[in-house]
Amino acid sequence: MGNASGKRESDNMYTSEEMRMLESAYKNASGGALERLTSDRLVETWSQTIERSLAESTAQFLFIPTKPGQQTVNIPLKKFAEPYYIMERGTMDQKMHMLLCSLRRNGADHFNVKQLEQYLYSVIKSYVHLETTAKGSSIKDWQELGFLTTERSACSLAKGLMRNMGKELEHSMHSEALERWLHVTPQFLLMWREVFVQLYSRHGGSKRHIIKEVEIPILPELCDAPSHSQYRPIIELPHVLYINAQLTRELRHKWRFLFSSKIHGESFSTMLGKIVDKGPTLFFIEDEDQYIFGGYASQSWALKPQFCGDDSSLLFTLSPAMRCFSATGYNDHYQYMNLNQQTMPNGLGMGGQFEFWGLWIDCMFGDGQSVETCSTYRDYVQLSKRKQFKIRNMEVWAVGDLPVKGEDEEGGDGQKRSILDSNLEDRAMLEIAGKTMHSDGLREPGMDD
């Protein structure tokens, strides 16, 4: 009778398709025995699909004793389905309860930062594994291009997700701190949900279509991938996941490859020709100290003596640590690119001011700068190990869809571009060589005023 009433209650919580999936997943985990699902059996079954430590933490949540001093030996279907329900329909309080119970040891009312870091690591690794074995997942395109998921980069992503805890990282944590963190870390919530929804659907033999799709892409589609045999990515998959989550929602679905110094050569003019009018872009730089860092430019690049861009622009570091620096609003020095000027800097800059850049790439290519302080970006720290750095490798990716052709004929400020601004790569090479563009004075009235 108890099992029948529990089943009727569960029926009201799920669709008929979900109930079939959950019942099948329960039988799969219990070996077909009703009301006989033990913790050991659950961990062994789920460890085939997700990280064992994540399976053990979740079993700890599911097998919490109902009364002090008692041990829960078996769990029914309704209890087994709780993580799925919480991920799909649960409140933030329910998510908090599940996470706390998964982290706590021996009934303690607190947990340490290392426990949370390990839990995040297990979610990240489980997500990558599930996506790797999923039909039609875009992760395979990234992996075939050489994007790896090493233990180091997965751990770095876990620490990067925790960075906004601030000083609380130094101490044991209580539920209030965890709740604040959950509210400001939607990337974890999305990945966490995806892991558990896929876990249940896999073991329940379900088709993906009964599970509502993630509204915000976690991993972008890879477009215009380089086919060059010399291509070796600077970054790894966890870096892609981290940076993609920092972008505005409408840009997270797609990354388009534009430039690699290993493929296209160490040429500022070539890079310029690849990135102008391509929409928002991401820069990834590896210096000779093997630091990896870069920036996000929110508007299409154009040659001009003024700063452009907006406050969605970012600077970031990826190795040895993942950190992201958002705009302060103190100034609007987000994007700058200029050439062949005697009284102004020639190169590409993001943040800071002339001669004191948050990120600077000189027009001669190979040399760069990242200063100790930058008022353009909040909580900024120097990106590179040395203030003046040497570029070892560099890539540029556009994000989102390619701007429509009509927009390409306008500058970043919405003004119509002159025909003199076409063939920018050839023009850049001439300007770097010191050849004067005499026809610049013949622009149509009203252009580039």
Coordinates of C-alpha atoms in Angstrom, one line a residue, residues 24-38 41-42 45:
S24 CA 13.5 2.3 -15.7
A25 CA 16.5 4.1 -14.2
Y26 CA 15.5 2.8 -10.7
K27 CA 15.3 -0.8 -12.0
N28 CA 18.6 -0.4 -13.7
A29 CA 20.3 0.8 -10.5
S30 CA 18.6 -1.8 -8.2
G31 CA 19.0 -4.7 -10.5
G32 CA 15.3 -5.0 -11.1
A33 CA 14.4 -5.4 -7.4
L34 CA 11.7 -3.1 -6.1
E35 CA 12.5 -1.3 -2.9
R36 CA 15.9 -2.9 -2.8
L37 CA 18.2 -0.1 -4.0
T38 CA 21.2 0.2 -1.7
R41 CA 24.5 -0.6 -5.7
L42 CA 23.6 3.0 -6.7
T45 CA 25.8 1.8 -11.2

